XYZ file of C-alpha atoms in Angstrom:
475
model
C 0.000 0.000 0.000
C 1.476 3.569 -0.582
C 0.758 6.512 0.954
C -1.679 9.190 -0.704
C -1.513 12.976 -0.517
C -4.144 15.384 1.337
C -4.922 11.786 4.162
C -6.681 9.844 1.298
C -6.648 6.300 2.024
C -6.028 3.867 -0.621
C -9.208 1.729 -1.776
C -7.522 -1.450 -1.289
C -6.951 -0.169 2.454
C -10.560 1.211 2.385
C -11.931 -2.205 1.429
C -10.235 -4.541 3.817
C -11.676 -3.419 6.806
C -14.808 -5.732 7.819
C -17.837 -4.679 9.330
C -17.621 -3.540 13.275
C -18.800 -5.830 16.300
C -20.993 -3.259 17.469
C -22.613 -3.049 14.331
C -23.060 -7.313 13.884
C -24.171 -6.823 17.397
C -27.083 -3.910 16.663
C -28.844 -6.208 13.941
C -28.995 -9.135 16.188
C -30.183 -6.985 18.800
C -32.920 -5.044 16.767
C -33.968 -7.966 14.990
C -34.580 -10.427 18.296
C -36.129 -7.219 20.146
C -39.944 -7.943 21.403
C -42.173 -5.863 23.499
C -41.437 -8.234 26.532
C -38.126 -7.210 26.712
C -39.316 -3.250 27.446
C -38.837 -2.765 31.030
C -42.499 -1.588 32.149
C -40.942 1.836 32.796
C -39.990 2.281 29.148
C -42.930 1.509 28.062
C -44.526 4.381 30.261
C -42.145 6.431 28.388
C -42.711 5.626 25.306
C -46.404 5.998 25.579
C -45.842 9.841 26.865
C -43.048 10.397 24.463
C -45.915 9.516 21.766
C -48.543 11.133 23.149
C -46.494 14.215 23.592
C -45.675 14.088 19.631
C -49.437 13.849 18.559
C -49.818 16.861 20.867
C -46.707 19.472 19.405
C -47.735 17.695 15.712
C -51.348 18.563 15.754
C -50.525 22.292 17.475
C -47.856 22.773 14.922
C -50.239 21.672 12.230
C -52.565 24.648 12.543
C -49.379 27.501 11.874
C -50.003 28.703 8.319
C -47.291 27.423 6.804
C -48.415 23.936 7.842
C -51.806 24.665 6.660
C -50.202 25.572 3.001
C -47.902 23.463 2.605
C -50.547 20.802 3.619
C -52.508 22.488 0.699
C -50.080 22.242 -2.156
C -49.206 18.786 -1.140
C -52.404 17.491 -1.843
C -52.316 19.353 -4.708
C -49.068 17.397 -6.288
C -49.058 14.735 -4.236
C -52.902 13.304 -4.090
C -53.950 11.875 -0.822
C -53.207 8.703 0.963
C -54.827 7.188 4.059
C -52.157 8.442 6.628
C -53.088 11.063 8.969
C -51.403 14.890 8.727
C -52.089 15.641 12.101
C -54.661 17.835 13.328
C -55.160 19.281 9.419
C -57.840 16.274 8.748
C -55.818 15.703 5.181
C -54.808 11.903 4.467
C -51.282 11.677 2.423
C -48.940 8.908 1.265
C -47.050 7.797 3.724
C -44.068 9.559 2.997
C -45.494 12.954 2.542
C -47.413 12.440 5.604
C -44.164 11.549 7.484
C -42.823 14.701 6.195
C -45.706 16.805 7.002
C -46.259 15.882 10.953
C -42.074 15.851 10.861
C -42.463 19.274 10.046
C -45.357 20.584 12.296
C -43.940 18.787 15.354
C -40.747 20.958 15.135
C -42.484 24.343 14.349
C -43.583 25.561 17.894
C -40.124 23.835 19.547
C -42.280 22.132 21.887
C -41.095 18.886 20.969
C -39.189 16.321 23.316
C -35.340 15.281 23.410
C -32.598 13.778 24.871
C -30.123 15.905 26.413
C -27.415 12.799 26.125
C -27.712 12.890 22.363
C -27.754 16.664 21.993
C -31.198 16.083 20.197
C -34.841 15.227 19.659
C -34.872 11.626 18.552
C -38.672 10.871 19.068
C -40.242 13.570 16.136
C -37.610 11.830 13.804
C -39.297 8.794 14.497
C -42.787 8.829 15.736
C -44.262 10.506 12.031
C -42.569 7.712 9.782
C -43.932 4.878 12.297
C -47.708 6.710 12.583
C -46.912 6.398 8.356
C -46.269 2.976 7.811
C -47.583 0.708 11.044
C -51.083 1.087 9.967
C -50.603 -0.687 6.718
C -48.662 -3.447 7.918
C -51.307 -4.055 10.534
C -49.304 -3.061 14.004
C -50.140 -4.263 16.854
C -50.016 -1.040 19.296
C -47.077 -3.155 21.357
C -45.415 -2.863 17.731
C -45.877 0.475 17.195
C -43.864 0.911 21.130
C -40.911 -1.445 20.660
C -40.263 0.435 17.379
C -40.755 3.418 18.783
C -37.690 2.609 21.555
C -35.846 0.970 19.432
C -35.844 4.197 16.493
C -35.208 6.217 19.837
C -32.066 4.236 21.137
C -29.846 4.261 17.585
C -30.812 7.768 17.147
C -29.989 8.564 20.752
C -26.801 6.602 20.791
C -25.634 7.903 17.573
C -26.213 11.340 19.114
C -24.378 10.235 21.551
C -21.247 8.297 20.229
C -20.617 11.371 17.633
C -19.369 14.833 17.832
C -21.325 16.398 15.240
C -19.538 19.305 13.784
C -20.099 22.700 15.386
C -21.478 24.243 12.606
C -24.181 21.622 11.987
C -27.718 21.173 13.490
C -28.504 18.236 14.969
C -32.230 17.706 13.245
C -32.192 15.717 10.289
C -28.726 13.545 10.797
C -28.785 10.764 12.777
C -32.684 10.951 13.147
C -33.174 9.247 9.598
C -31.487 6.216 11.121
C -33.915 6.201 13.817
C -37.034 6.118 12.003
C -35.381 3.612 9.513
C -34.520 1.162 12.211
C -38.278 1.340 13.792
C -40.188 1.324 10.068
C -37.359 -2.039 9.543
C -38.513 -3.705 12.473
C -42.191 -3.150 12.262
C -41.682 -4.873 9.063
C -39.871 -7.780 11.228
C -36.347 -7.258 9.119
C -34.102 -9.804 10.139
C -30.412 -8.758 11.516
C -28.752 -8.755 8.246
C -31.919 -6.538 7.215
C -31.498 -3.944 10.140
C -27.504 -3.574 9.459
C -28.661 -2.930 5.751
C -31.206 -0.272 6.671
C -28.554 1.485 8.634
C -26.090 1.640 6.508
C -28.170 3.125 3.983
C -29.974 5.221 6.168
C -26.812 6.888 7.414
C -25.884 8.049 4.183
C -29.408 9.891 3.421
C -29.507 12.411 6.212
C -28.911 15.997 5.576
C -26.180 18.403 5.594
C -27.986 20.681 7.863
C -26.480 24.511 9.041
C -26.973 25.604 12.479
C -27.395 28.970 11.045
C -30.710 28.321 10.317
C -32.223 28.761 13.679
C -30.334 31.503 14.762
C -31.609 33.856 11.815
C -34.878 32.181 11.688
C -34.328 30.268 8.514
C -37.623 28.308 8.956
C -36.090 25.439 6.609
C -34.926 23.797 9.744
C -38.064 22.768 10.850
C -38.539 20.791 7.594
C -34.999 18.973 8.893
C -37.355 16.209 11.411
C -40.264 15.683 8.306
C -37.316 15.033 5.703
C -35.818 12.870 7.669
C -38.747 10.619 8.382
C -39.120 10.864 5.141
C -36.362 9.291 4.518
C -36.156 6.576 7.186
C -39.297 5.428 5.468
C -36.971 5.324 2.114
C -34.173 3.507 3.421
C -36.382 0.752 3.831
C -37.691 0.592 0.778
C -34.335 0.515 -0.866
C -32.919 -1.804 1.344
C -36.150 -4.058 0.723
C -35.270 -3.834 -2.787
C -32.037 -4.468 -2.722
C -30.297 -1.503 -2.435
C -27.038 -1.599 -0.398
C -25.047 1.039 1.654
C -21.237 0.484 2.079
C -20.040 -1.860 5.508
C -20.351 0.921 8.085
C -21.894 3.332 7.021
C -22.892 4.927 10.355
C -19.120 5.290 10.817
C -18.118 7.044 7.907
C -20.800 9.700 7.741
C -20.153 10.317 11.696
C -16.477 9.353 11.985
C -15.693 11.996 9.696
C -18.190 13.235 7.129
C -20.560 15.447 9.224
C -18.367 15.064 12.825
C -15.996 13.614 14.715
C -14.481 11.292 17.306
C -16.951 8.581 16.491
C -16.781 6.332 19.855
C -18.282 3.260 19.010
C -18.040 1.497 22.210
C -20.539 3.791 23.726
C -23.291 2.382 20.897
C -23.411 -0.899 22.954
C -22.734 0.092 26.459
C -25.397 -1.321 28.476
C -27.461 -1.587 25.139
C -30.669 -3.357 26.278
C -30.282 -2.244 30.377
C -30.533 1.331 29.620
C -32.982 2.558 27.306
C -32.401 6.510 26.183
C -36.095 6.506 25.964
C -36.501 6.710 29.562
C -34.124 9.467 30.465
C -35.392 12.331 27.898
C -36.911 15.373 28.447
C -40.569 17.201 28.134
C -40.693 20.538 27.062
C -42.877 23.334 28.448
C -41.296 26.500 27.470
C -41.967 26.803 23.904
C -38.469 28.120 23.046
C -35.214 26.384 22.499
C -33.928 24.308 25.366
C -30.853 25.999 25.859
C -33.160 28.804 26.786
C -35.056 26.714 29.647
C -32.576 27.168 32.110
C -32.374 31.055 32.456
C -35.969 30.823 32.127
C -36.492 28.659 35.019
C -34.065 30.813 37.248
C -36.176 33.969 35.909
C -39.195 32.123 36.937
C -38.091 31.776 40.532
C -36.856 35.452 40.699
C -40.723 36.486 39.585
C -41.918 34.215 42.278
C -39.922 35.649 44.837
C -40.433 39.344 43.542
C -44.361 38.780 44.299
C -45.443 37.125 41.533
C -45.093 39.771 38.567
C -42.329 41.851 37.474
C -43.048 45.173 34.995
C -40.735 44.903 32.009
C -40.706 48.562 32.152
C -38.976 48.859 35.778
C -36.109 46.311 34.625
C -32.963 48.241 34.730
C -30.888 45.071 33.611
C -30.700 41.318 33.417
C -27.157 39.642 33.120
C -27.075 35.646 32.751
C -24.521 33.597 32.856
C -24.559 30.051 30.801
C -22.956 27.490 29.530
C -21.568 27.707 25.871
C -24.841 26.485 23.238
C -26.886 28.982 25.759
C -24.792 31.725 25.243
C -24.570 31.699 21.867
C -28.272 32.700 21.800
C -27.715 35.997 22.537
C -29.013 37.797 19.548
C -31.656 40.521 21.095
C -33.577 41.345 17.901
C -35.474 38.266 16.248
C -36.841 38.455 13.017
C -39.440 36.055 13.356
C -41.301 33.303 15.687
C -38.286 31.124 15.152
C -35.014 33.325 15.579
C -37.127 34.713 19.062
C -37.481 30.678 20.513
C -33.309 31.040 19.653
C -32.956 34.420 21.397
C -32.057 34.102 24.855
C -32.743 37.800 25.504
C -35.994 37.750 23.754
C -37.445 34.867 25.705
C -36.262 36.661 28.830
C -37.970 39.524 27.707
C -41.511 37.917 26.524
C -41.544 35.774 29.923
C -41.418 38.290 31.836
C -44.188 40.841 29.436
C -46.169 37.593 28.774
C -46.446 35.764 31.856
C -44.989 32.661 30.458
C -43.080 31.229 27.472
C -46.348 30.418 25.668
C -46.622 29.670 22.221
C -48.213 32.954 21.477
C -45.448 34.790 23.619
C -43.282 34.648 20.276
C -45.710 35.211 17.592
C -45.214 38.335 15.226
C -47.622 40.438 17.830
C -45.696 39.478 21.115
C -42.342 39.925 18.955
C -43.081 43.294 17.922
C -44.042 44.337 21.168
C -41.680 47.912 21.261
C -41.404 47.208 25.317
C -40.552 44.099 25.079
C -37.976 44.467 22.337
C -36.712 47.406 24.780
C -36.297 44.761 27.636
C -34.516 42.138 25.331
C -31.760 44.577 24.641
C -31.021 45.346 28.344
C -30.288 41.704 28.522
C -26.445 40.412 28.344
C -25.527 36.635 28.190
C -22.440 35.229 29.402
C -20.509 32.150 29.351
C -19.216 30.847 32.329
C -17.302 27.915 30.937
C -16.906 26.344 34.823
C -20.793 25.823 33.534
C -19.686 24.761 30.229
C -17.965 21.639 31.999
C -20.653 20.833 33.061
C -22.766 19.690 30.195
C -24.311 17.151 29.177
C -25.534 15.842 32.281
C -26.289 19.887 33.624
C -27.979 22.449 32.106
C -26.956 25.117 34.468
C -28.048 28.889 34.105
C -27.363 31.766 37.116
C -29.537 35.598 36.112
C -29.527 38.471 38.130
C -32.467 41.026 38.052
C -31.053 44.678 38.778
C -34.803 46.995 38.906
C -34.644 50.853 37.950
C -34.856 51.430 41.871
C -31.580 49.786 42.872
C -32.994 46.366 44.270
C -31.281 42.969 42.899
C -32.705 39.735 42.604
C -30.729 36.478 41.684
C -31.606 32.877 40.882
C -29.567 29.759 40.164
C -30.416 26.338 38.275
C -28.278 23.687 37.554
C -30.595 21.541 35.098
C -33.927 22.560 33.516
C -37.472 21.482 34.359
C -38.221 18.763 32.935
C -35.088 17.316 32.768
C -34.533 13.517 33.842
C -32.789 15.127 36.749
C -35.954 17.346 37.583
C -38.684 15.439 35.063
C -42.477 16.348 34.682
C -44.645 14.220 36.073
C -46.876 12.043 34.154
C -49.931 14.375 34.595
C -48.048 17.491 33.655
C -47.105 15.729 30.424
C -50.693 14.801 29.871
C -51.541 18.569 30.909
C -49.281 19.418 28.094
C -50.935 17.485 25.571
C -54.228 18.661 26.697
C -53.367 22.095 26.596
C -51.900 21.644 22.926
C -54.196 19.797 21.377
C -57.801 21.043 23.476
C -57.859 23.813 21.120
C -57.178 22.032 17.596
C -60.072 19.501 18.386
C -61.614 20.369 21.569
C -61.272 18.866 24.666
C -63.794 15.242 24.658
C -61.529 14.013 20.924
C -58.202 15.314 22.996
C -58.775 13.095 25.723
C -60.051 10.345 23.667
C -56.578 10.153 22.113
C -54.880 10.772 25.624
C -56.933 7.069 26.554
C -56.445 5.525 23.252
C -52.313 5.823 23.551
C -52.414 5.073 27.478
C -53.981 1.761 26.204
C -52.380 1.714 23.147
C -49.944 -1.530 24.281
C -53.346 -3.691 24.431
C -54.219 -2.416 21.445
C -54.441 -5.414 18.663
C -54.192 -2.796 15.531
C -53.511 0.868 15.592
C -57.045 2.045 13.409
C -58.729 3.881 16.581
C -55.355 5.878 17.142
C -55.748 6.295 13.450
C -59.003 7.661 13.321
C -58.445 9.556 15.667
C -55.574 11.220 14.482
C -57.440 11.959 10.886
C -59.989 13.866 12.438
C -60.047 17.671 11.065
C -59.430 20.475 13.389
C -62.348 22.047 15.294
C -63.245 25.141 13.553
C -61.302 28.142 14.817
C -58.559 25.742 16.019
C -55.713 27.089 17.040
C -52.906 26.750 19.668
C-alpha cells in the first residue's frame, strides 16, 4: 500500500476493513427485540413520548405554513390514508411523514434527549404513525419500534461529535425512524444492518445557522428525515445496499468527529435513552429553559409579577450552546425561541413562554424588544464543563430602583434530573391539542395511547388522528 496525498486512504486499504462488532451486534439486537423485553418503565415512556408528539404535531399543524404546505401537497401529491395531524388531510405515507415531521418541530415544543444533543422521538414517531397502519401493528409494535428508532438515534447522538457548525435535526434521526419502520416490518439482523447503513448516508447536511436567523427550513430537517427513514427501507427491501459501516463514515468523519463506538453498545438493552429524555414546556429552544427557570423563581420571589418597564438590567450567565443565543432582535417566531434575551424579555411581558409569547404580535411588542436589549448573556465555561448531564443557568435582576434579585439552576425542568410528572405531560398534551379539536376528541386520544400496548391494531389511534381540526382551532 502507498501513501496518498491530502490523508486519502487507498481503496484497497478502504476495502479490507470488515464490518464492526458493534454493528453485527445492533442487527442481532434489533432484529430479536420484542415488546417483553421493554422494562415496564420504558414503556410508560414511550407511551408519553408519543402522546407528547401527537400533541406538538397537531398544534404545529394549525401555523399557516403547515396549513399551506398541507394544501399544495395534496395538490401534487394526491392523498393517501395516513393522517397529517390535526389538518384532517390523508397523504402517502411519505409525505405524511414529512408533514407531521415538520409541524412537530415548528412551535419547539417537541421532546429530546439531552445525552444525544437532540430530539430523537419527532424523527421517528411521524414515519412509524406512516407505515404501522398498513402493515397491521399491533399497538405493542408500534412501542418497541418506537424505543428501538429512539435508542440508535440517541446513541448515535451520543457516540458522535457532530460538527459545530451543523444542526442536529435531520442527521442521525433518519437512522432512527429507519430502524423502527425495519422492524415493524420484522427485518431480520442482516436486514437492520442494511437499513442502517443506507440510512446513514441519506440524512442531511444541515447549518446551524438556520435557527439563529430564523431560517424556517430547519423545521422541515425532522419531516425530511422521516421521510427518509421510510426510504431507506424501501431501498434496502429492494435491494439496495449502503457500504459496511456506514454509520461510521458519515459520523467518523463526514458530518463530525471522534466517532466512539463502544458507547453504541454500552449497556445496550439495560438502559434505554427513551426513559431518560426530556418534556418541554417552554416553547423556546432548550438551551433557553434554564435562564428561564431561574427567571421564573426570581418572579416568584419578587411577588409574583415583574413590569418589564422597571427592569434596569438582566445579566445571565450560561454554559456555551446557551450563550450563543444571545441575539436581542429576532426576526421572526423562530429566531425569538433562539434568542435568549428575547425569551427573557416575553416571559417576563407575557407571563410565560407560551406559544403565542413569540408570535409576530408578542415579537413586535416595542417594550418588550426594549427589555430584550437590556439583557447580556455570558458564558461561564466552569458551567460549560458541566454539560451534558447539567444544564446550568445563574440571572440576576437589577430593577430601575436599585434592588437585585438572583436565581440559580443547575438543570432545567423537565429534565430527567428534575422530570415532569406524568400528569403534567398529559396537561401538556391537553393544553396543545384542546384547542385544535376540543377537549372530549383530545382526551379520547390521551386514553387511546395510554392503552395503546393492548391495542391489537392501531385504526382507533388512526381515526383519531385523521380527524379535522375544530373550527377556529388554534394553539
Amino acid at each position: 500500500m502507498t501513501s496518498l496525498s491530502f490523508d486519502v486512504k487507498p481503496a484497497s486499504a478502504l476495502l479490507a476493513a470488515a464490518r464492526p462488532s458493534w454493528l453485527d451486534r445492533w442487527g442481532t439486537f434489533a432484529a430479536g427485540l420484542t415488546f417483553a423485553d421493554l422494562p415496564a418503565p420504558v414503556v410508560e415512556r414511550a407511551k408519553l413520548v408519543l402522546l407528547d408528539c401527537v400533541g406538538v404535531i397537531a398544534a404545529g399543524m394549525q401555523e399557516p405554513e403547515c396549513q399551506a404546505l398541507a394544501g399544495r401537497m395534496a395538490e401534487t401529491g394526491g392523498s393517501g390514508d395516513c393522517a397529517a395531524i390535526g389538518s384532517g388531510r390523508g397523504f402517502a405515507a411519505g409525505s405524511a411523514a414529512l408533514l407531521n415531521g415538520l409541524a412537530g418541530t415548528m412551535l419547539e415544543l417537541d421532546e429530546g434527549n439531552q445525552y444525544a444533543r437532540g430530539h430523537p422521538a419527532i424523527h421517528v414517531v411521524p414515519a412509524l404513525l406512516a407505515a404501522g397502519p398498513r402493515l397491521k401493528a399491533s399497538g405493542a409494535d408500534l412501542l418497541t419500534a418506537l424505543a428501538l428508532g429512539y435508542e440508535i438515534g440517541s446513541r448515535i447522538g451520543i457516540a458522535a461529535k457532530l460538527l459545530v457548525t451543523t444542526h442536529p435535526h435531520g442527521t442521525w434521526g433518519t437512522a432512527g425512524a429507519a430502524l423502527g419502520v425495519a422492524h415493524l416490518n420484522r427485518a431480520d439482523a442482516a436486514m437492520m444492518i442494511e437499513t442502517l447503513n443506507i440510512a446513514s448516508t441519506l440524512g442531511l447536511a444541515t447549518s446551524r445557522r438556520t435557527m439563529l436567523e430564523g431560517g424556517t427550513v430547519r423545521n422541515a430537517y425532522a419531516g425530511v428525515s422521516n421521510q427518509l427513514g421510510l426510504t431507506a427501507w424501501d431501498l434496502a427491501a429492494s435491494g439496495i445496499i449502503g457500504e459496511t459501516d456506514g454509520i461510521g463514515s458519515v459520523f467518523g468523519g463526514v458530518i463530525a468527529t471522534d466517532f466512539r463506538p463502544e458507547l453504541m453498545v454500552e449497556e445496550l438493552g439495560e438502559r434505554w435513552e427513551i426513559a431518560r429524555n426530556y418534556f418541554k414546556r417552554h416553547a423556546a429552544c432548550r438551551y433557553t429553559h434554564g435562564a428561564l427557570d431561574a427567571l421564573g423563581d426570581i418572579v416568584a420571589k419578587a411577588g409574583g409579577r415583574i413590569d418589564p418597564a422597571e427592569v434596569a438590567a438582566i445579566e445571565v450567565d450560561t454554559y456555551v450552546w446557551a450563550a450563543q443565543l444571545d441575539g436581542p432582535e429576532p426576526k421572526n417566531m423562530l429566531a425569538a425561541k433562539f434568542s435568549l434575551p428575547f425569551a427573557l424579555a416575553t416571559f417576563l411581558a407575557n407571563g410565560a413562554a407560551t406559544p403565542d409569547a413569540f408570535r409576530d404580535g408578542a415579537r413586535r411588542d416595542a417594550a418588550t424588544r426594549e427589555l430584550a436589549r437590556r439583557v447580556t448573556v455570558r458564558e461561564d465555561r466552569g458551567l460549560t464543563a458541566r454539560l451534558p448531564g447539567l444544564r446550568p443557568a445563574r440571572v440576576r435582576l437589577t430593577l430601575a430602583d436599585g434592588r437585585r434579585f438572583e436565581a440559580e439552576v443547575l438543570t432545567n425542568r423537565g429534565d430527567t434530573e428534575d422530570p415532569y410528572s406524568p400528569d403534567e405531560v398529559r396537561g401538556k398534551f391537553a393544553d396543545l391539542a384542546g384547542p385544535v379539536w376540543g377537549a372530549a376528541h383530545a382526551a379520547a386520544i390521551a386514553d387511546c395511547v395510554a392503552s395503546i400496548d393492548r391495542a391489537a391494531d392501531l385504526s382507533t389511534l388512526t381515526r383519531l388522528l385523521s380527524a379535522p381540526a375544530a373550527a377556529g382551532g388554534s394553539v
